[in-house]
Coordinates of C-alpha atoms and ligand atoms in Angstrom, one line a residue:
M1 CA 24.9 19.2 -5.4
E2 CA 26.2 15.9 -5.9
K3 CA 24.0 12.9 -6.6
E4 CA 20.3 13.1 -6.6
G5 CA 19.0 9.9 -6.3
S6 CA 20.1 8.8 -9.7
E7 CA 21.6 6.0 -8.1
K8 CA 18.7 3.8 -7.1
L9 CA 20.3 2.1 -3.9
N10 CA 18.9 -0.7 -1.6
E11 CA 15.9 1.3 0.2
N12 CA 16.8 0.0 3.3
D13 CA 20.3 1.9 2.7
D14 CA 19.9 5.1 4.9
E15 CA 22.3 7.3 2.8
F16 CA 21.0 8.5 -0.5
F17 CA 22.0 12.1 -0.3
P18 CA 25.8 12.4 0.6
E19 CA 26.2 16.1 1.4
K20 CA 25.6 16.7 4.9
I21 CA 25.7 20.2 6.1
G22 CA 26.8 20.6 9.6
E23 CA 25.8 24.2 10.8
F24 CA 22.8 26.1 9.7
S25 CA 24.7 29.0 8.8
D26 CA 26.5 27.0 5.9
M27 CA 23.2 26.2 4.3
G28 CA 22.7 29.6 2.8
L29 CA 19.7 30.7 4.3
K30 CA 18.1 33.9 4.5
K31 CA 19.2 35.9 7.5
E32 CA 16.0 36.5 8.7
I33 CA 15.5 32.6 8.7
L34 CA 18.9 32.1 10.5
Q35 CA 17.8 34.4 13.1
G36 CA 14.6 32.8 13.5
I37 CA 16.3 29.2 14.0
F38 CA 18.4 30.4 16.8
K39 CA 15.9 32.8 18.3
Y40 CA 14.1 29.7 18.5
G41 CA 16.4 28.1 20.4
F42 CA 18.2 25.6 17.9
E43 CA 22.1 25.7 17.5
K44 CA 22.8 22.9 15.6
P45 CA 20.9 20.8 12.7
S46 CA 19.8 17.3 13.5
L47 CA 20.9 14.8 11.1
I48 CA 17.7 14.8 9.2
Q49 CA 18.1 18.5 8.7
Q50 CA 21.9 18.4 7.9
K51 CA 20.7 15.8 5.0
G52 CA 17.2 17.2 4.2
I53 CA 16.9 21.0 4.2
L54 CA 19.1 21.5 1.3
P55 CA 17.1 19.1 -1.1
I56 CA 14.1 21.1 -0.3
I57 CA 15.7 24.4 -1.2
H58 CA 17.0 22.9 -4.4
K59 CA 13.2 21.8 -5.4
K60 CA 13.9 18.0 -5.1
D61 CA 11.4 15.4 -4.7
L62 CA 12.2 14.0 -1.4
I63 CA 11.4 11.2 0.8
A64 CA 12.7 11.7 4.1
Q65 CA 12.7 9.2 6.9
A66 CA 14.3 9.8 10.3
Q67 CA 13.1 8.7 14.0
S68 CA 10.7 10.2 15.9
G69 CA 11.4 13.5 17.7
T70 CA 14.5 14.2 15.5
G71 CA 13.1 17.5 13.9
K72 CA 11.4 16.5 10.5
T73 CA 9.1 19.5 10.9
A74 CA 11.8 22.0 11.1
T75 CA 13.6 20.5 8.1
F76 CA 10.5 21.0 5.6
V77 CA 9.6 24.1 7.8
I78 CA 13.3 25.8 7.0
G79 CA 13.6 24.1 3.5
T80 CA 10.2 25.5 2.2
L81 CA 10.6 29.0 4.2
Q82 CA 13.7 29.4 2.1
N83 CA 12.1 29.2 -1.3
V84 CA 9.2 31.6 -0.7
Q85 CA 8.8 34.9 -2.4
Y86 CA 7.3 37.0 0.2
D87 CA 6.1 39.5 -2.3
V88 CA 4.2 37.1 -4.3
F89 CA 1.0 36.7 -2.7
Q90 CA 0.0 33.5 -3.8
V91 CA 0.0 29.6 -2.0
Q92 CA 3.4 28.7 -3.0
C93 CA 3.7 25.6 -0.5
M94 CA 1.4 23.5 1.0
V95 CA 1.5 21.1 3.8
V96 CA -0.8 17.8 4.4
C97 CA -0.9 15.9 7.6
P98 CA -3.4 13.6 9.2
S99 CA -4.7 15.6 12.5
R100 CA -6.0 19.2 12.9
E101 CA -4.0 19.5 16.0
L102 CA -0.8 18.9 14.1
A103 CA -1.7 20.9 11.6
N104 CA -2.1 23.7 14.1
Q105 CA 1.5 23.0 15.6
I106 CA 3.2 22.9 12.2
K107 CA 1.7 26.1 11.6
I108 CA 3.1 27.6 15.0
V109 CA 6.6 26.3 13.9
Y110 CA 6.3 28.3 10.4
E111 CA 5.5 31.3 12.6
S112 CA 8.0 30.9 15.1
I113 CA 11.0 29.9 12.9
G114 CA 9.6 32.5 10.4
K115 CA 9.2 35.0 12.8
F116 CA 11.4 37.7 11.3
T117 CA 10.3 37.0 7.7
K118 CA 7.3 38.1 6.2
I119 CA 5.8 34.7 5.6
R120 CA 1.9 34.5 6.1
T121 CA 0.6 31.2 6.7
Q122 CA -2.9 29.5 7.3
E123 CA -4.2 26.5 8.9
C124 CA -7.3 24.8 6.9
I125 CA -8.7 21.8 8.6
G126 CA -12.0 20.2 9.1
G127 CA -14.5 21.2 11.6
T128 CA -14.4 24.8 10.9
K129 CA -16.5 26.5 8.4
I130 CA -15.0 26.4 4.9
K131 CA -16.7 29.7 4.4
D132 CA -14.3 31.4 7.3
D133 CA -11.2 29.4 5.1
R134 CA -12.0 31.2 1.9
Q135 CA -12.5 34.4 3.3
L136 CA -9.1 34.4 5.0
L137 CA -7.6 33.0 1.9
F138 CA -9.0 36.3 0.0
S139 CA -8.0 38.5 2.8
K140 CA -4.6 37.3 4.3
K141 CA -3.2 35.8 0.9
P142 CA -1.1 33.3 2.4
H143 CA 2.0 31.9 1.0
I144 CA 1.9 28.7 2.9
I145 CA -1.1 26.5 3.8
I146 CA -1.1 23.8 6.2
G147 CA -4.0 21.4 6.7
T148 CA -5.8 18.0 6.4
P149 CA -6.7 16.4 3.4
G150 CA -10.4 16.6 3.7
R151 CA -10.7 20.5 4.1
L152 CA -7.5 21.0 1.7
F153 CA -9.2 18.9 -1.3
D154 CA -12.4 20.7 -0.5
I155 CA -10.8 24.2 -1.0
L156 CA -8.6 23.5 -3.9
S157 CA -11.7 22.1 -5.9
I158 CA -13.5 25.5 -5.3
E159 CA -10.4 27.6 -5.4
K160 CA -9.4 26.5 -8.8
L161 CA -6.7 29.2 -9.0
L162 CA -5.0 28.3 -5.4
S163 CA -2.5 26.2 -6.6
Q164 CA -1.7 27.7 -9.5
K165 CA 1.9 28.7 -8.2
L166 CA 2.2 26.0 -5.8
E167 CA 5.9 24.7 -6.0
Y168 CA 6.2 22.1 -3.3
L169 CA 3.7 19.9 -1.6
V170 CA 4.8 18.4 1.8
I171 CA 3.2 15.1 3.2
D172 CA 3.9 14.9 6.9
E173 CA 3.3 11.6 8.2
A174 CA 3.2 10.1 4.7
D175 CA 3.0 6.6 5.2
E176 CA -0.4 7.4 7.1
M177 CA -1.3 9.6 4.3
F178 CA -1.3 6.8 1.8
S179 CA -2.8 4.3 3.8
R180 CA -6.5 3.5 5.0
G181 CA -8.7 6.5 5.0
F182 CA -6.6 9.2 3.6
K183 CA -5.1 8.0 0.3
V184 CA -8.1 8.6 -1.7
Q185 CA -8.2 12.5 -0.8
I186 CA -4.5 12.6 -1.5
F187 CA -4.8 11.2 -4.9
R188 CA -7.7 13.7 -5.5
I189 CA -5.2 16.4 -4.1
F190 CA -2.8 15.5 -6.6
K191 CA -5.0 16.3 -9.3
Y192 CA -4.8 20.0 -8.6
L193 CA -1.2 20.3 -8.4
P194 CA 0.8 22.1 -11.1
K195 CA 3.1 19.8 -13.1
E196 CA 6.3 21.5 -11.7
C197 CA 5.1 21.2 -8.0
K198 CA 7.4 18.9 -6.1
I199 CA 7.0 16.5 -3.3
G200 CA 8.3 16.0 0.1
L201 CA 7.2 13.1 2.2
F202 CA 8.2 12.8 5.7
S203 CA 7.6 10.1 8.4
A204 CA 9.4 8.0 11.1
T205 CA 7.8 4.9 9.5
L206 CA 7.9 3.9 5.8
P207 CA 7.1 0.5 5.4
K208 CA 7.9 -1.2 2.2
E209 CA 4.2 -1.3 0.7
I210 CA 4.1 2.4 1.2
L211 CA 7.3 3.3 -0.7
Q212 CA 6.2 1.1 -3.3
V213 CA 2.8 3.2 -3.7
I214 CA 4.9 6.5 -3.4
E215 CA 7.4 5.3 -6.2
L216 CA 4.7 5.0 -8.5
F217 CA 4.3 8.8 -8.6
I218 CA 7.8 10.1 -7.7
S219 CA 10.3 8.4 -10.1
D220 CA 13.6 9.8 -8.6
P221 CA 13.4 11.3 -5.5
V222 CA 16.2 12.2 -3.0
R223 CA 15.9 9.5 -0.5
I224 CA 16.8 9.4 3.4
L225 CA 16.1 6.5 4.8
V226 CA 16.3 4.6 8.2
K227 CA 16.2 0.8 8.6
K228 CA 13.4 -0.2 10.8
E229 CA 15.5 -1.9 13.3
E230 CA 17.1 1.5 13.9
L231 CA 13.9 3.2 14.3
T232 CA 13.4 2.8 18.5
L233 CA 15.4 5.3 20.2
E234 CA 17.7 4.4 23.0
G235 CA 16.3 7.0 25.0
I236 CA 12.7 5.6 25.5
K237 CA 12.7 2.7 27.8
Q238 CA 9.8 0.4 26.7
F239 CA 8.2 -2.0 29.4
Y240 CA 5.0 -4.3 29.5
I241 CA 2.8 -5.1 32.3
P242 CA 1.1 -8.7 31.9
I243 CA -2.4 -8.4 32.9
E244 CA -4.4 -11.4 32.3
K245 CA -8.0 -9.9 31.8
E246 CA -9.0 -6.8 30.7
E247 CA -11.2 -5.6 33.8
W248 CA -7.9 -5.7 35.8
K249 CA -6.1 -3.1 33.5
L250 CA -8.1 -0.1 35.4
E251 CA -6.6 -1.2 38.8
A252 CA -3.0 -1.0 37.4
L253 CA -3.6 2.0 35.8
F254 CA -4.5 3.6 39.2
D255 CA -1.4 2.1 41.0
I256 CA 0.9 3.4 38.4
Y257 CA -0.4 6.9 38.6
R258 CA -0.6 6.7 42.5
S259 CA 3.2 5.6 42.6
I260 CA 5.0 7.8 40.2
K261 CA 5.4 11.3 39.4
A262 CA 5.5 11.7 35.8
E263 CA 5.4 15.5 34.5
Q264 CA 2.8 14.9 31.5
S265 CA 1.5 11.5 30.0
I266 CA -0.5 10.0 27.4
I267 CA -2.8 7.0 27.7
Y268 CA -3.7 5.4 24.2
V269 CA -6.8 3.5 23.8
N270 CA -8.0 2.0 20.6
A271 CA -11.7 3.2 20.4
R272 CA -13.4 6.7 21.0
K273 CA -16.0 5.3 23.5
K274 CA -13.3 3.7 25.7
V275 CA -11.8 7.1 25.6
E276 CA -14.5 8.4 27.2
W277 CA -15.1 5.6 29.6
L278 CA -11.5 5.8 30.9
A279 CA -11.7 9.4 31.2
N280 CA -14.7 9.1 33.5
K281 CA -13.2 6.6 35.3
M282 CA -10.1 8.6 36.3
K283 CA -12.1 11.6 36.8
L284 CA -14.0 9.6 39.4
N285 CA -11.0 8.9 41.0
D286 CA -9.5 12.6 40.9
F287 CA -6.6 12.2 38.7
S288 CA -5.9 15.3 36.6
I289 CA -7.0 14.3 33.3
A290 CA -8.8 15.1 30.0
F291 CA -9.1 13.5 26.8
I292 CA -9.5 14.1 23.0
H293 CA -10.9 11.9 20.3
G294 CA -12.4 12.6 16.5
E295 CA -16.0 12.9 17.5
M296 CA -15.7 16.0 19.6
E297 CA -16.4 19.2 18.4
Q298 CA -13.2 21.1 17.0
S299 CA -13.5 24.0 19.5
E300 CA -13.2 21.7 22.3
R301 CA -10.4 19.5 20.8
S302 CA -8.4 23.0 20.5
E303 CA -9.3 24.0 23.8
T304 CA -8.1 20.9 25.4
M305 CA -4.9 20.6 23.2
K306 CA -4.1 24.2 24.5
N307 CA -4.7 23.3 27.8
F308 CA -2.5 20.3 27.9
R309 CA 0.2 22.3 26.4
F310 CA 0.2 24.7 28.7
G311 CA 0.1 22.0 31.6
K312 CA -2.9 22.7 33.0
F313 CA -3.6 18.7 33.3
R314 CA -1.2 16.1 33.4
V315 CA -2.8 13.0 31.6
L316 CA -4.1 12.9 28.1
I317 CA -6.1 10.0 27.1
T318 CA -6.9 9.6 23.3
T319 CA -6.6 7.5 20.4
D320 CA -4.5 7.3 17.6
L321 CA -5.8 10.6 16.2
L322 CA -2.7 11.8 18.2
S323 CA -0.3 9.0 17.8
R324 CA 1.7 11.0 15.4
G325 CA 3.4 14.2 15.2
I326 CA 2.4 15.6 18.5
D327 CA 5.0 17.1 20.4
I328 CA 5.1 18.4 23.7
E329 CA 8.2 18.9 25.5
K330 CA 6.9 17.6 29.0
V331 CA 5.4 14.3 27.9
N332 CA 7.9 11.9 29.1
F333 CA 5.5 8.7 29.7
V334 CA 3.1 6.9 27.4
I335 CA 0.9 4.1 28.2
N336 CA -0.5 1.9 25.8
Y337 CA -3.6 0.7 27.7
D338 CA -4.8 -1.4 24.5
L339 CA -1.9 -2.3 22.3
P340 CA -2.0 -0.5 18.9
Q341 CA -3.5 -2.2 15.9
Y342 CA -0.7 -1.3 13.6
K343 CA 3.2 -2.0 14.6
E344 CA 3.7 1.7 12.7
S345 CA 1.6 3.4 15.5
Y346 CA 3.5 1.6 18.2
I347 CA 6.4 3.8 16.9
H348 CA 4.7 6.8 16.8
R349 CA 2.8 6.5 20.2
I350 CA 5.8 5.6 22.2
G351 CA 7.6 8.3 20.5
R352 CA 5.4 11.3 21.8
S353 CA 7.7 11.1 24.9
G354 CA 11.8 11.4 24.6
R355 CA 11.3 14.0 21.8
F356 CA 15.0 15.6 20.5
G357 CA 17.4 13.3 22.6
K358 CA 14.9 13.4 26.0
K359 CA 14.3 10.5 27.9
G360 CA 11.1 8.7 28.0
V361 CA 9.0 5.6 29.3
A362 CA 6.2 3.6 27.6
I363 CA 4.5 0.8 29.2
N364 CA 2.4 -1.7 27.4
F365 CA -0.5 -3.4 29.2
L366 CA -0.4 -6.8 27.7
S367 CA -3.8 -9.0 28.1
R368 CA -3.1 -12.6 27.0
V369 CA -4.4 -11.8 23.4
D370 CA -1.8 -9.2 23.2
V371 CA 1.5 -11.3 23.7
D372 CA 2.1 -12.3 20.2
N373 CA 1.4 -8.9 18.8
L374 CA 4.2 -7.4 21.3
R375 CA 6.5 -10.1 20.5
E376 CA 6.3 -9.2 16.7
I377 CA 6.7 -5.4 17.4
E378 CA 10.1 -6.3 19.3
A379 CA 11.2 -8.4 16.3
Y380 CA 10.1 -6.4 13.6
Y381 CA 11.8 -3.2 15.2
S382 CA 14.5 -5.4 16.8
T383 CA 13.8 -3.7 20.0
V384 CA 13.5 -4.7 23.6
I385 CA 10.4 -4.6 25.6
A386 CA 11.2 -6.0 28.8
L387 CA 8.9 -6.8 31.8
I388 CA 8.2 -4.0 34.1
P389 CA 10.8 -4.3 37.0
E390 CA 9.8 -4.1 40.5
D391 CA 11.4 -0.9 41.2
F392 CA 10.1 1.1 38.2
T393 CA 8.3 3.5 40.5
D394 CA 11.7 5.0 41.5
F395 CA 12.7 5.6 37.9
D396 CA 13.6 9.3 37.0
F397 CA 10.4 10.3 35.1
T398 CA 11.6 14.0 35.2
V399 CA 12.3 15.5 31.8
N400 CA 15.8 15.8 31.1
T401 CA 18.3 15.6 28.1
Ligands
ADP501 P1 9.7 14.8 14.5 O1 8.5 15.7 13.3 O2 10.9 14.2 13.5 O3 9.5 13.7 15.1 P2 9.6 17.2 15.4 O4 10.0 18.1 14.2 O5 8.4 17.5 15.9 O6 10.4 16.0 15.4 O7 10.8 17.9 16.4 C1 11.2 17.4 17.8 C2 11.5 18.4 18.8 O8 13.0 18.7 18.6 C3 10.5 19.7 18.8 O9 10.4 20.1 20.2 C4 11.7 20.6 17.8 O10 11.4 22.0 18.7 C5 13.0 20.0 18.3 N1 13.9 20.4 17.7 C6 14.1 20.0 16.3 N2 15.0 20.4 15.7 C7 16.3 20.9 16.8 C8 17.3 21.3 16.5 N3 18.3 21.3 15.4 N4 17.9 21.8 18.0 C9 17.2 21.5 19.0 N5 15.8 21.1 19.0 C10 15.1 20.8 17.9
MG502 MG1 6.8 15.0 13.0

């Protein structure tokens, strides 16, 4: 390895780890992992995979930023899988992320790419019985656990020996995990990490304030960063529709869904109650929809997510709970019924479409009070959010690359 971040560069430079490996087969991966990667359908590593897999294999602390949908998950999945000793039946890697749905998705990626290995993974999320988690930890003896911070902390604090052999902690959606609600829980989890445990942080957005917090506990990480001006993706067209009054949004929404044929789409609103309200209105008008928010029973959330993945309905109404990480191939259209409260959230929401080079469309409903916020988002990310063109219903909303 050449440089490993000993040279501190400006945090807006994107090149910190000079070595890029253009082929999975040149990464020195175990053959079962390579077989898993190809079987999963990957041919070439994306840029973040070319740069980010090796630092993990070499057990470096890592801060890895890359645009939404560019393959950050497989970066840490492949890197951490490579280091697991399958005949050591202890937790060697832990992944923490902000939602139960995302934890489940990440677990599935581990299982798919790790299909030909002897990997054992376990999900530890809230809304389920902790007793069941503990029993499974005991009987399954997973190498990798993936979960949400509250539950992971609870388990670590009861099962004190669980983290004994922990070598790598992945924090996905890292900026979210160090802001607002999650920060305290993450720092509590840190108390259970063995000294040698390295940390890999991943996100499409890593605002400066958060990087500063992160640098307080990781002194010399490998850094792969992206300028905020380069975060929006070419493939995702962004529009706004001016809607003077909140009450008029509903009719505008119906108009859109009556005139376009998006395969699957997500509508974001800013409150749980509003999710239910909107879901009711759409159901009454015979749209094929479902909804998820944080106050629902876990079993219902999982069931809805599964059905959406299977394409049983076309529209999912939700909050920022599902703004991050969720990867559903057929989603090519996102509506911000409400503009998000945080700039980062905007990037993540629209990034649910246009995954891995596919095309996507994002439409923002813009009431009068939102105008400044939208302009701010535009300026901050140096992007263009255009007035919706007359002929937008003719757009190709089919998923293609
Ligand atoms: P991110 O976490 O960066 O937003 P994901 O890890 O969720 O993105 O990946 C987005 C999509 O791209 C997933 O469907 C994933 O299977 C696919 N993908 C990732 N890496 C590759 C690759 N090297 N080749 C083809 N598809 C890939
Ligand atoms: Mg991700």
